[in-house]
PDB file of C-alpha atoms and ligand atoms in Angstrom:
ATOM      1  CA  MET A1043     212.301 150.407 -98.881  1.00 88.00           C
ATOM      2  CA  PRO A1044     209.525 150.895 -96.431  1.00 95.00           C
ATOM      3  CA  GLU A1045     207.578 153.610 -97.609  1.00 97.00           C
ATOM      4  CA  LEU A1046     204.779 155.214 -95.785  1.00 98.00           C
ATOM      5  CA  PRO A1047     201.939 152.186 -96.139  1.00 98.00           C
ATOM      6  CA  GLU A1048     204.257 149.794 -94.552  1.00 98.00           C
ATOM      7  CA  VAL A1049     205.175 151.742 -91.633  1.00 98.00           C
ATOM      8  CA  GLU A1050     201.568 152.757 -90.963  1.00 98.00           C
ATOM      9  CA  VAL A1051     200.709 148.803 -90.936  1.00 98.00           C
ATOM     10  CA  ILE A1052     203.504 148.420 -88.643  1.00 98.00           C
ATOM     11  CA  ARG A1053     202.295 151.710 -86.422  1.00 98.00           C
ATOM     12  CA  ARG A1054     198.881 150.046 -86.017  1.00 98.00           C
ATOM     13  CA  ASP A1055     200.442 147.025 -85.194  1.00 98.00           C
ATOM     14  CA  LEU A1056     202.624 148.333 -82.515  1.00 98.00           C
ATOM     15  CA  GLU A1057     199.669 150.293 -81.070  1.00 98.00           C
ATOM     16  CA  ARG A1058     198.001 147.214 -80.408  1.00 97.00           C
ATOM     17  CA  GLU A1059     200.811 144.827 -79.250  1.00 96.00           C
ATOM     18  CA  VAL A1060     203.446 147.600 -77.461  1.00 97.00           C
ATOM     19  CA  VAL A1061     201.313 150.640 -75.927  1.00 97.00           C
ATOM     20  CA  GLY A1062     201.170 150.372 -72.417  1.00 97.00           C
ATOM     21  CA  ARG A1063     203.820 148.069 -71.977  1.00 97.00           C
ATOM     22  CA  LYS A1064     207.088 148.763 -69.710  1.00 98.00           C
ATOM     23  CA  ILE A1065     210.477 148.576 -70.813  1.00 98.00           C
ATOM     24  CA  LYS A1066     212.631 146.135 -68.703  1.00 98.00           C
ATOM     25  CA  LYS A1067     215.815 145.693 -70.082  1.00 98.00           C
ATOM     26  CA  VAL A1068     217.479 147.280 -73.635  1.00 98.00           C
ATOM     27  CA  ASP A1069     220.017 144.904 -75.606  1.00 98.00           C
ATOM     28  CA  VAL A1070     222.150 146.680 -78.026  1.00 98.00           C
ATOM     29  CA  GLY A1071     224.317 145.131 -80.372  1.00 96.00           C
ATOM     30  CA  GLU A1072     225.343 147.023 -83.262  1.00 94.00           C
ATOM     31  CA  MET A1073     226.194 151.026 -82.144  1.00 97.00           C
ATOM     32  CA  ARG A1074     225.342 151.797 -85.593  1.00 97.00           C
ATOM     33  CA  ALA A1075     221.505 151.202 -85.066  1.00 98.00           C
ATOM     34  CA  ILE A1076     221.919 154.126 -82.227  1.00 98.00           C
ATOM     35  CA  ARG A1077     224.390 155.720 -83.901  1.00 98.00           C
ATOM     36  CA  ARG A1078     223.096 159.295 -82.885  1.00 97.00           C
ATOM     37  CA  HIS A1079     223.734 158.478 -78.944  1.00 98.00           C
ATOM     38  CA  PRO A1080     227.461 158.757 -77.745  1.00 98.00           C
ATOM     39  CA  ASN A1081     227.266 155.237 -76.495  1.00 98.00           C
ATOM     40  CA  LYS A1082     225.299 152.351 -75.647  1.00 98.00           C
ATOM     41  CA  LYS A1083     224.824 153.251 -72.427  1.00 98.00           C
ATOM     42  CA  HIS A1084     223.230 156.754 -72.914  1.00 98.00           C
ATOM     43  CA  PHE A1085     220.509 155.007 -75.121  1.00 98.00           C
ATOM     44  CA  ILE A1086     219.803 152.232 -72.789  1.00 98.00           C
ATOM     45  CA  GLY A1087     219.370 154.274 -69.955  1.00 98.00           C
ATOM     46  CA  GLN A1088     216.956 156.780 -71.479  1.00 97.00           C
ATOM     47  CA  LEU A1089     214.470 153.662 -71.976  1.00 98.00           C
ATOM     48  CA  GLU A1090     214.941 151.103 -69.221  1.00 98.00           C
ATOM     49  CA  GLY A1091     211.738 151.279 -66.778  1.00 98.00           C
ATOM     50  CA  ARG A1092     209.806 153.603 -69.191  1.00 98.00           C
ATOM     51  CA  LYS A1093     206.790 152.732 -70.171  1.00 98.00           C
ATOM     52  CA  ILE A1094     205.345 153.256 -74.108  1.00 98.00           C
ATOM     53  CA  THR A1095     202.438 155.576 -73.768  1.00 98.00           C
ATOM     54  CA  ARG A1096     201.575 156.484 -77.672  1.00 98.00           C
ATOM     55  CA  LEU A1097     202.463 155.159 -81.147  1.00 98.00           C
ATOM     56  CA  GLU A1098     202.306 157.973 -84.061  1.00 97.00           C
ATOM     57  CA  ARG A1099     204.088 157.934 -87.777  1.00 97.00           C
ATOM     58  CA  ARG A1100     205.188 160.808 -89.481  1.00 96.00           C
ATOM     59  CA  GLY A1101     206.131 160.083 -92.965  1.00 96.00           C
ATOM     60  CA  LYS A1102     208.337 157.044 -92.361  1.00 97.00           C
ATOM     61  CA  TYR A1103     209.262 157.678 -88.713  1.00 97.00           C
ATOM     62  CA  LEU A1104     207.629 156.029 -85.730  1.00 98.00           C
ATOM     63  CA  LEU A1105     207.610 157.886 -82.871  1.00 97.00           C
ATOM     64  CA  PHE A1106     206.808 156.110 -79.468  1.00 98.00           C
ATOM     65  CA  THR A1107     205.963 158.320 -76.702  1.00 97.00           C
ATOM     66  CA  LEU A1108     207.496 157.289 -73.224  1.00 98.00           C
ATOM     67  CA  ASP A1109     205.834 158.205 -70.003  1.00 98.00           C
ATOM     68  CA  ASP A1110     208.441 160.844 -69.175  1.00 97.00           C
ATOM     69  CA  GLY A1111     207.802 162.549 -72.235  1.00 96.00           C
ATOM     70  CA  GLN A1112     210.843 161.771 -74.327  1.00 97.00           C
ATOM     71  CA  THR A1113     210.272 159.599 -77.725  1.00 98.00           C
ATOM     72  CA  LEU A1114     211.891 157.178 -79.165  1.00 98.00           C
ATOM     73  CA  VAL A1115     212.055 157.484 -82.861  1.00 98.00           C
ATOM     74  CA  THR A1116     212.844 154.668 -85.402  1.00 98.00           C
ATOM     75  CA  HIS A1117     213.425 154.696 -89.064  1.00 98.00           C
ATOM     76  CA  LEU A1118     213.701 151.579 -91.218  1.00 97.00           C
ATOM     77  CA  GLY A1119     215.847 152.647 -93.638  1.00 95.00           C
ATOM     78  CA  MET A1120     216.363 150.495 -96.531  1.00 93.00           C
ATOM     79  CA  SER A1121     215.690 146.940 -94.993  1.00 94.00           C
ATOM     80  CA  GLY A1122     214.773 147.544 -91.012  1.00 96.00           C
ATOM     81  CA  GLN A1123     212.073 145.468 -89.506  1.00 97.00           C
ATOM     82  CA  LEU A1124     210.364 145.770 -86.077  1.00 98.00           C
ATOM     83  CA  LEU A1125     209.477 142.229 -84.761  1.00 98.00           C
ATOM     84  CA  ARG A1126     207.355 141.231 -82.071  1.00 97.00           C
ATOM     85  CA  ALA A1127     208.646 138.065 -79.666  1.00 96.00           C
ATOM     86  CA  THR A1128     205.905 136.952 -77.239  1.00 91.00           C
ATOM     87  CA  GLN A1129     208.583 134.650 -75.801  1.00 89.00           C
ATOM     88  CA  SER A1130     211.922 136.245 -74.999  1.00 86.00           C
ATOM     89  CA  ARG A1131     213.478 133.048 -75.299  1.00 89.00           C
ATOM     90  CA  ALA A1132     212.385 132.858 -78.901  1.00 90.00           C
ATOM     91  CA  ALA A1133     215.427 132.512 -81.211  1.00 93.00           C
ATOM     92  CA  VAL A1134     216.776 135.741 -82.139  1.00 93.00           C
ATOM     93  CA  GLN A1135     217.418 136.227 -86.015  1.00 94.00           C
ATOM     94  CA  LYS A1136     220.626 137.424 -87.701  1.00 95.00           C
ATOM     95  CA  HIS A1137     221.034 141.178 -88.195  1.00 96.00           C
ATOM     96  CA  THR A1138     219.264 141.965 -85.156  1.00 97.00           C
ATOM     97  CA  HIS A1139     220.513 145.068 -83.588  1.00 98.00           C
ATOM     98  CA  VAL A1140     218.044 146.504 -80.235  1.00 98.00           C
ATOM     99  CA  VAL A1141     216.089 144.365 -78.648  1.00 98.00           C
ATOM    100  CA  LEU A1142     213.560 145.792 -75.906  1.00 98.00           C
ATOM    101  CA  THR A1143     212.591 143.329 -73.295  1.00 97.00           C
ATOM    102  CA  PHE A1144     209.228 144.131 -71.663  1.00 97.00           C
ATOM    103  CA  THR A1145     208.092 143.642 -68.073  1.00 96.00           C
ATOM    104  CA  GLN A1146     205.254 141.560 -69.141  1.00 88.00           C
ATOM    105  CA  GLY A1147     205.019 139.930 -72.576  1.00 82.00           C
ATOM    106  CA  GLY A1148     208.193 139.441 -74.722  1.00 94.00           C
ATOM    107  CA  GLN A1149     210.286 141.490 -76.807  1.00 98.00           C
ATOM    108  CA  LEU A1150     210.159 144.135 -79.634  1.00 98.00           C
ATOM    109  CA  ARG A1151     213.222 143.480 -81.935  1.00 98.00           C
ATOM    110  CA  PHE A1152     214.786 145.785 -84.222  1.00 98.00           C
ATOM    111  CA  ARG A1153     216.485 143.765 -87.293  1.00 97.00           C
ATOM    112  CA  ASP A1154     218.283 145.563 -90.420  1.00 96.00           C
ATOM    113  CA  PRO A1155     220.562 143.848 -92.510  1.00 94.00           C
ATOM    114  CA  ARG A1156     221.678 147.002 -94.280  1.00 93.00           C
ATOM    115  CA  THR A1157     221.753 149.134 -91.345  1.00 94.00           C
ATOM    116  CA  PHE A1158     220.597 152.392 -92.788  1.00 96.00           C
ATOM    117  CA  GLY A1159     217.469 152.483 -90.346  1.00 97.00           C
ATOM    118  CA  GLU A1160     217.885 153.668 -86.969  1.00 98.00           C
ATOM    119  CA  MET A1161     216.664 154.463 -83.419  1.00 98.00           C
ATOM    120  CA  PHE A1162     217.197 157.570 -81.223  1.00 98.00           C
ATOM    121  CA  VAL A1163     215.512 159.094 -78.006  1.00 98.00           C
ATOM    122  CA  VAL A1164     214.354 162.750 -78.104  1.00 97.00           C
ATOM    123  CA  GLU A1165     214.057 164.724 -74.952  1.00 93.00           C
ATOM    124  CA  ASP A1166     210.642 165.925 -74.338  1.00 91.00           C
ATOM    125  CA  GLY A1167     209.883 168.948 -76.850  1.00 87.00           C
ATOM    126  CA  GLY A1168     213.055 168.590 -78.617  1.00 91.00           C
ATOM    127  CA  MET A1169     211.594 167.279 -81.709  1.00 90.00           C
ATOM    128  CA  ASP A1170     212.336 170.382 -83.630  1.00 91.00           C
ATOM    129  CA  ALA A1171     216.158 169.716 -83.256  1.00 91.00           C
ATOM    130  CA  VAL A1172     215.440 166.763 -85.675  1.00 95.00           C
ATOM    131  CA  PRO A1173     215.253 168.567 -88.619  1.00 94.00           C
ATOM    132  CA  GLU A1174     214.214 165.211 -90.865  1.00 94.00           C
ATOM    133  CA  VAL A1175     211.078 164.793 -88.648  1.00 96.00           C
ATOM    134  CA  ALA A1176     210.347 168.732 -87.989  1.00 96.00           C
ATOM    135  CA  GLU A1177     210.555 169.506 -91.638  1.00 96.00           C
ATOM    136  CA  LEU A1178     208.110 166.914 -92.826  1.00 97.00           C
ATOM    137  CA  GLY A1179     205.856 167.772 -95.479  1.00 96.00           C
ATOM    138  CA  VAL A1180     202.059 167.113 -95.331  1.00 95.00           C
ATOM    139  CA  ASP A1181     201.005 163.596 -94.461  1.00 95.00           C
ATOM    140  CA  PRO A1182     198.632 161.819 -96.875  1.00 93.00           C
ATOM    141  CA  LEU A1183     196.802 159.769 -94.292  1.00 93.00           C
ATOM    142  CA  GLU A1184     196.940 162.299 -91.503  1.00 92.00           C
ATOM    143  CA  THR A1185     196.860 166.003 -92.633  1.00 89.00           C
ATOM    144  CA  PRO A1186     193.229 167.481 -93.750  1.00 85.00           C
ATOM    145  CA  LEU A1187     193.787 168.518 -96.776  1.00 91.00           C
ATOM    146  CA  SER A1188     192.034 169.360-100.328  1.00 94.00           C
ATOM    147  CA  TRP A1189     192.409 169.035-103.784  1.00 95.00           C
ATOM    148  CA  GLU A1190     192.437 172.883-103.848  1.00 96.00           C
ATOM    149  CA  ASP A1191     195.016 172.936-101.097  1.00 96.00           C
ATOM    150  CA  PHE A1192     196.843 170.318-103.026  1.00 97.00           C
ATOM    151  CA  GLY A1193     196.471 172.320-106.166  1.00 97.00           C
ATOM    152  CA  ARG A1194     198.037 175.257-104.574  1.00 97.00           C
ATOM    153  CA  MET A1195     200.933 173.360-103.362  1.00 97.00           C
ATOM    154  CA  LEU A1196     201.846 171.790-106.899  1.00 97.00           C
ATOM    155  CA  THR A1197     201.523 175.053-108.699  1.00 96.00           C
ATOM    156  CA  ALA A1198     203.786 176.693-105.744  1.00 96.00           C
ATOM    157  CA  ARG A1199     206.702 174.317-106.890  1.00 94.00           C
ATOM    158  CA  LYS A1200     206.957 174.374-110.863  1.00 92.00           C
ATOM    159  CA  VAL A1201     209.065 171.173-110.792  1.00 96.00           C
ATOM    160  CA  LYS A1202     209.005 167.580-112.248  1.00 97.00           C
ATOM    161  CA  LEU A1203     206.053 165.255-110.559  1.00 98.00           C
ATOM    162  CA  LYS A1204     207.672 162.122-109.529  1.00 97.00           C
ATOM    163  CA  PRO A1205     210.636 163.834-107.611  1.00 96.00           C
ATOM    164  CA  LEU A1206     208.341 166.181-106.193  1.00 98.00           C
ATOM    165  CA  LEU A1207     205.993 163.423-104.732  1.00 98.00           C
ATOM    166  CA  MET A1208     209.392 162.149-103.190  1.00 97.00           C
ATOM    167  CA  ASP A1209     210.452 165.141-101.831  1.00 97.00           C
ATOM    168  CA  GLN A1210     209.891 164.540 -97.786  1.00 97.00           C
ATOM    169  CA  LYS A1211     209.340 168.266 -97.146  1.00 97.00           C
ATOM    170  CA  PHE A1212     206.540 168.316 -99.717  1.00 97.00           C
ATOM    171  CA  LEU A1213     204.768 165.247 -98.999  1.00 97.00           C
ATOM    172  CA  ALA A1214     205.691 162.586 -96.192  1.00 97.00           C
ATOM    173  CA  GLY A1215     206.295 159.437 -96.470  1.00 97.00           C
ATOM    174  CA  LEU A1216     206.341 158.364-100.515  1.00 97.00           C
ATOM    175  CA  GLY A1217     209.269 156.651-102.079  1.00 96.00           C
ATOM    176  CA  ASN A1218     210.117 155.185-105.207  1.00 96.00           C
ATOM    177  CA  ILE A1219     207.110 152.684-105.620  1.00 97.00           C
ATOM    178  CA  TYR A1220     204.003 154.386-104.508  1.00 98.00           C
ATOM    179  CA  SER A1221     205.557 157.490-106.436  1.00 98.00           C
ATOM    180  CA  ASP A1222     205.050 155.389-109.676  1.00 98.00           C
ATOM    181  CA  GLU A1223     201.770 154.034-108.919  1.00 98.00           C
ATOM    182  CA  VAL A1224     199.878 157.066-108.138  1.00 98.00           C
ATOM    183  CA  LEU A1225     201.357 159.092-111.194  1.00 98.00           C
ATOM    184  CA  PHE A1226     199.956 155.761-113.118  1.00 98.00           C
ATOM    185  CA  THR A1227     196.919 155.931-111.497  1.00 98.00           C
ATOM    186  CA  ALA A1228     196.486 159.669-111.993  1.00 98.00           C
ATOM    187  CA  GLY A1229     197.570 159.082-115.829  1.00 98.00           C
ATOM    188  CA  LEU A1230     200.501 161.776-115.319  1.00 98.00           C
ATOM    189  CA  ALA A1231     203.678 161.598-116.696  1.00 98.00           C
ATOM    190  CA  HIS A1232     206.578 161.447-114.144  1.00 97.00           C
ATOM    191  CA  ASP A1233     208.692 164.715-115.550  1.00 96.00           C
ATOM    192  CA  ARG A1234     205.163 166.563-115.908  1.00 97.00           C
ATOM    193  CA  HIS A1235     205.927 170.072-114.449  1.00 98.00           C
ATOM    194  CA  SER A1236     204.051 170.680-111.283  1.00 98.00           C
ATOM    195  CA  ASP A1237     202.708 173.919-112.371  1.00 97.00           C
ATOM    196  CA  THR A1238     201.525 172.728-115.703  1.00 97.00           C
ATOM    197  CA  LEU A1239     198.429 170.855-114.542  1.00 97.00           C
ATOM    198  CA  SER A1240     194.762 171.367-115.463  1.00 97.00           C
ATOM    199  CA  THR A1241     192.248 171.348-112.654  1.00 97.00           C
ATOM    200  CA  GLN A1242     191.092 167.791-113.433  1.00 98.00           C
ATOM    201  CA  GLU A1243     194.458 166.903-113.474  1.00 98.00           C
ATOM    202  CA  VAL A1244     195.026 168.028-109.927  1.00 98.00           C
ATOM    203  CA  ARG A1245     191.941 166.276-108.669  1.00 97.00           C
ATOM    204  CA  ARG A1246     193.022 163.135-110.631  1.00 98.00           C
ATOM    205  CA  LEU A1247     196.420 163.155-108.623  1.00 98.00           C
ATOM    206  CA  TYR A1248     195.050 164.183-105.274  1.00 97.00           C
ATOM    207  CA  ARG A1249     192.597 161.167-105.496  1.00 97.00           C
ATOM    208  CA  ALA A1250     195.424 158.680-106.997  1.00 98.00           C
ATOM    209  CA  LEU A1251     197.482 159.700-104.248  1.00 97.00           C
ATOM    210  CA  VAL A1252     194.999 159.299-101.264  1.00 96.00           C
ATOM    211  CA  GLU A1253     193.442 156.139-102.674  1.00 97.00           C
ATOM    212  CA  THR A1254     196.814 154.292-103.405  1.00 98.00           C
ATOM    213  CA  ILE A1255     197.796 154.945-100.021  1.00 97.00           C
ATOM    214  CA  GLN A1256     194.923 153.611 -98.353  1.00 97.00           C
ATOM    215  CA  ASP A1257     194.698 150.589-100.695  1.00 98.00           C
ATOM    216  CA  ALA A1258     198.414 149.597 -99.845  1.00 98.00           C
ATOM    217  CA  VAL A1259     197.580 149.922 -96.212  1.00 98.00           C
ATOM    218  CA  LYS A1260     194.633 147.688 -96.545  1.00 98.00           C
ATOM    219  CA  TYR A1261     196.499 145.194 -98.375  1.00 98.00           C
ATOM    220  CA  ARG A1262     199.464 145.497 -95.518  1.00 98.00           C
ATOM    221  CA  GLY A1263     202.002 147.070 -97.863  1.00 98.00           C
ATOM    222  CA  THR A1264     204.502 145.842-100.559  1.00 98.00           C
ATOM    223  CA  THR A1265     207.249 142.886 -99.950  1.00 97.00           C
ATOM    224  CA  LEU A1266     209.421 142.425-102.989  1.00 93.00           C
ATOM    225  CA  ASP A1267     211.917 140.135-101.913  1.00 86.00           C
ATOM    226  CA  ASP A1268     212.707 137.684 -99.020  1.00 78.00           C
ATOM    227  CA  ASN A1269     214.653 140.444 -97.031  1.00 78.00           C
ATOM    228  CA  GLY A1270     211.980 142.900 -97.826  1.00 89.00           C
ATOM    229  CA  TYR A1271     209.465 144.429 -95.447  1.00 96.00           C
ATOM    230  CA  VAL A1272     207.364 142.391 -92.926  1.00 97.00           C
ATOM    231  CA  ASP A1273     204.618 143.209 -90.422  1.00 98.00           C
ATOM    232  CA  LEU A1274     205.244 143.200 -86.915  1.00 98.00           C
ATOM    233  CA  GLY A1275     204.594 139.737 -86.578  1.00 97.00           C
ATOM    234  CA  GLY A1276     206.824 138.760 -89.661  1.00 96.00           C
ATOM    235  CA  THR A1277     203.949 138.506 -92.293  1.00 97.00           C
ATOM    236  CA  PRO A1278     205.274 139.985 -95.576  1.00 97.00           C
ATOM    237  CA  GLY A1279     202.634 142.450 -97.133  1.00 98.00           C
ATOM    238  CA  GLU A1280     200.074 141.443-100.383  1.00 97.00           C
ATOM    239  CA  PHE A1281     200.202 144.583-102.358  1.00 98.00           C
ATOM    240  CA  GLN A1282     202.766 143.497-104.451  1.00 97.00           C
ATOM    241  CA  GLY A1283     200.262 141.611-106.422  1.00 96.00           C
ATOM    242  CA  HIS A1284     198.503 144.962-106.832  1.00 97.00           C
ATOM    243  CA  LEU A1285     200.975 146.833-108.249  1.00 98.00           C
ATOM    244  CA  ARG A1286     200.188 148.123-111.910  1.00 98.00           C
ATOM    245  CA  VAL A1287     203.664 149.678-113.101  1.00 98.00           C
ATOM    246  CA  TYR A1288     206.396 149.619-110.367  1.00 97.00           C
ATOM    247  CA  GLY A1289     208.632 146.007-111.202  1.00 96.00           C
ATOM    248  CA  HIS A1290     206.745 145.341-114.408  1.00 97.00           C
ATOM    249  CA  GLU A1291     208.734 146.216-117.150  1.00 98.00           C
ATOM    250  CA  GLY A1292     207.799 144.744-120.492  1.00 98.00           C
ATOM    251  CA  ASP A1293     204.267 143.882-118.849  1.00 98.00           C
ATOM    252  CA  PRO A1294     201.223 144.718-120.848  1.00 98.00           C
ATOM    253  CA  CYS A1295     199.734 148.206-119.906  1.00 98.00           C
ATOM    254  CA  ARG A1296     196.346 147.479-117.629  1.00 96.00           C
ATOM    255  CA  ARG A1297     194.337 149.728-119.709  1.00 97.00           C
ATOM    256  CA  CYS A1298     196.008 150.027-122.822  1.00 98.00           C
ATOM    257  CA  ARG A1299     197.851 146.822-123.318  1.00 98.00           C
ATOM    258  CA  ARG A1300     201.198 148.442-124.732  1.00 98.00           C
ATOM    259  CA  PRO A1301     204.644 147.434-122.548  1.00 98.00           C
ATOM    260  CA  ILE A1302     205.204 149.159-119.468  1.00 98.00           C
ATOM    261  CA  MET A1303     208.212 151.128-119.681  1.00 98.00           C
ATOM    262  CA  ARG A1304     211.388 151.458-117.016  1.00 98.00           C
ATOM    263  CA  ARG A1305     213.747 154.370-117.066  1.00 96.00           C
ATOM    264  CA  LYS A1306     216.599 154.919-114.996  1.00 94.00           C
ATOM    265  CA  THR A1307     216.826 158.771-113.822  1.00 82.00           C
ATOM    266  CA  GLY A1308     219.418 159.452-110.852  1.00 77.00           C
ATOM    267  CA  GLY A1309     220.144 155.951-110.108  1.00 85.00           C
ATOM    268  CA  ARG A1310     216.230 155.134-109.557  1.00 90.00           C
ATOM    269  CA  SER A1311     214.290 153.213-111.848  1.00 96.00           C
ATOM    270  CA  THR A1312     211.000 154.630-113.091  1.00 98.00           C
ATOM    271  CA  TYR A1313     208.052 152.287-114.110  1.00 98.00           C
ATOM    272  CA  PHE A1314     205.290 153.785-116.487  1.00 98.00           C
ATOM    273  CA  CYS A1315     203.058 153.530-119.543  1.00 98.00           C
ATOM    274  CA  GLU A1316     203.870 155.939-122.167  1.00 97.00           C
ATOM    275  CA  ALA A1317     200.487 156.139-123.830  1.00 98.00           C
ATOM    276  CA  CYS A1318     198.500 156.198-120.860  1.00 98.00           C
ATOM    277  CA  GLN A1319     200.646 158.780-118.873  1.00 98.00           C
ATOM    278  CA  VAL A1320     200.643 162.213-120.563  1.00 97.00           C
TER     279      VAL A1320
HETATM  280 ZN1   ZN B1411     198.673 152.427-120.754  1.00 63.75          ZN
END
């Protein structure tokens, strides 16, 4: 599932590739991809003729600002991909549900084999009516935050660290992969309670969070399988080669050489080193 770093790589690609372009035509295949709209015509009518003026990200949501003030919101869900076709006649891949054709310069295609992702248009100023976006917590890349502020946020919550890091209302954009990586880098156990951290541990966790996200963006995200995340040009990320614990069950820990453990909690796997994370 794409997390903050993957969505940020796509945002930067989109900023370069589609901002300033005018949407000539919209084609929708699978209604589920635009399920918040009553019908295809309603969605299409809000987009055709509009120009994309800005590209923002909130957690895992991409926000395309349109020249009439409306916003096209996109969430990639489990398996969504945004792909740029510079030639409209380039072959369309299976599971492509929405195609935006620009007046000049090809198409933007939304592909999603598992269809948990979606696109929807929000009216000017209407983002408060979208609680999933309006209630998002601090964004580790965008929100200016000191480690002291972060420490106060942790103390106020008194819950286990891993589910807290993945709670979108607390921190926006982290999922299963990066929460495991952040906790390993910080040397903290996934089930430590957030209000039990020392000052030094808070600083370590904050630094691990910021550095892990920045590194993952630098290596253009994590691609774990064939149908996984790709950037706007269809190229997989490279951060999977830099993961230290996620997907590494049984491999020697980079710090202490003991085998990395995997534990299933709430239908999710958590990867960690028992010796290095306390
Ligand atoms: Zn270790």
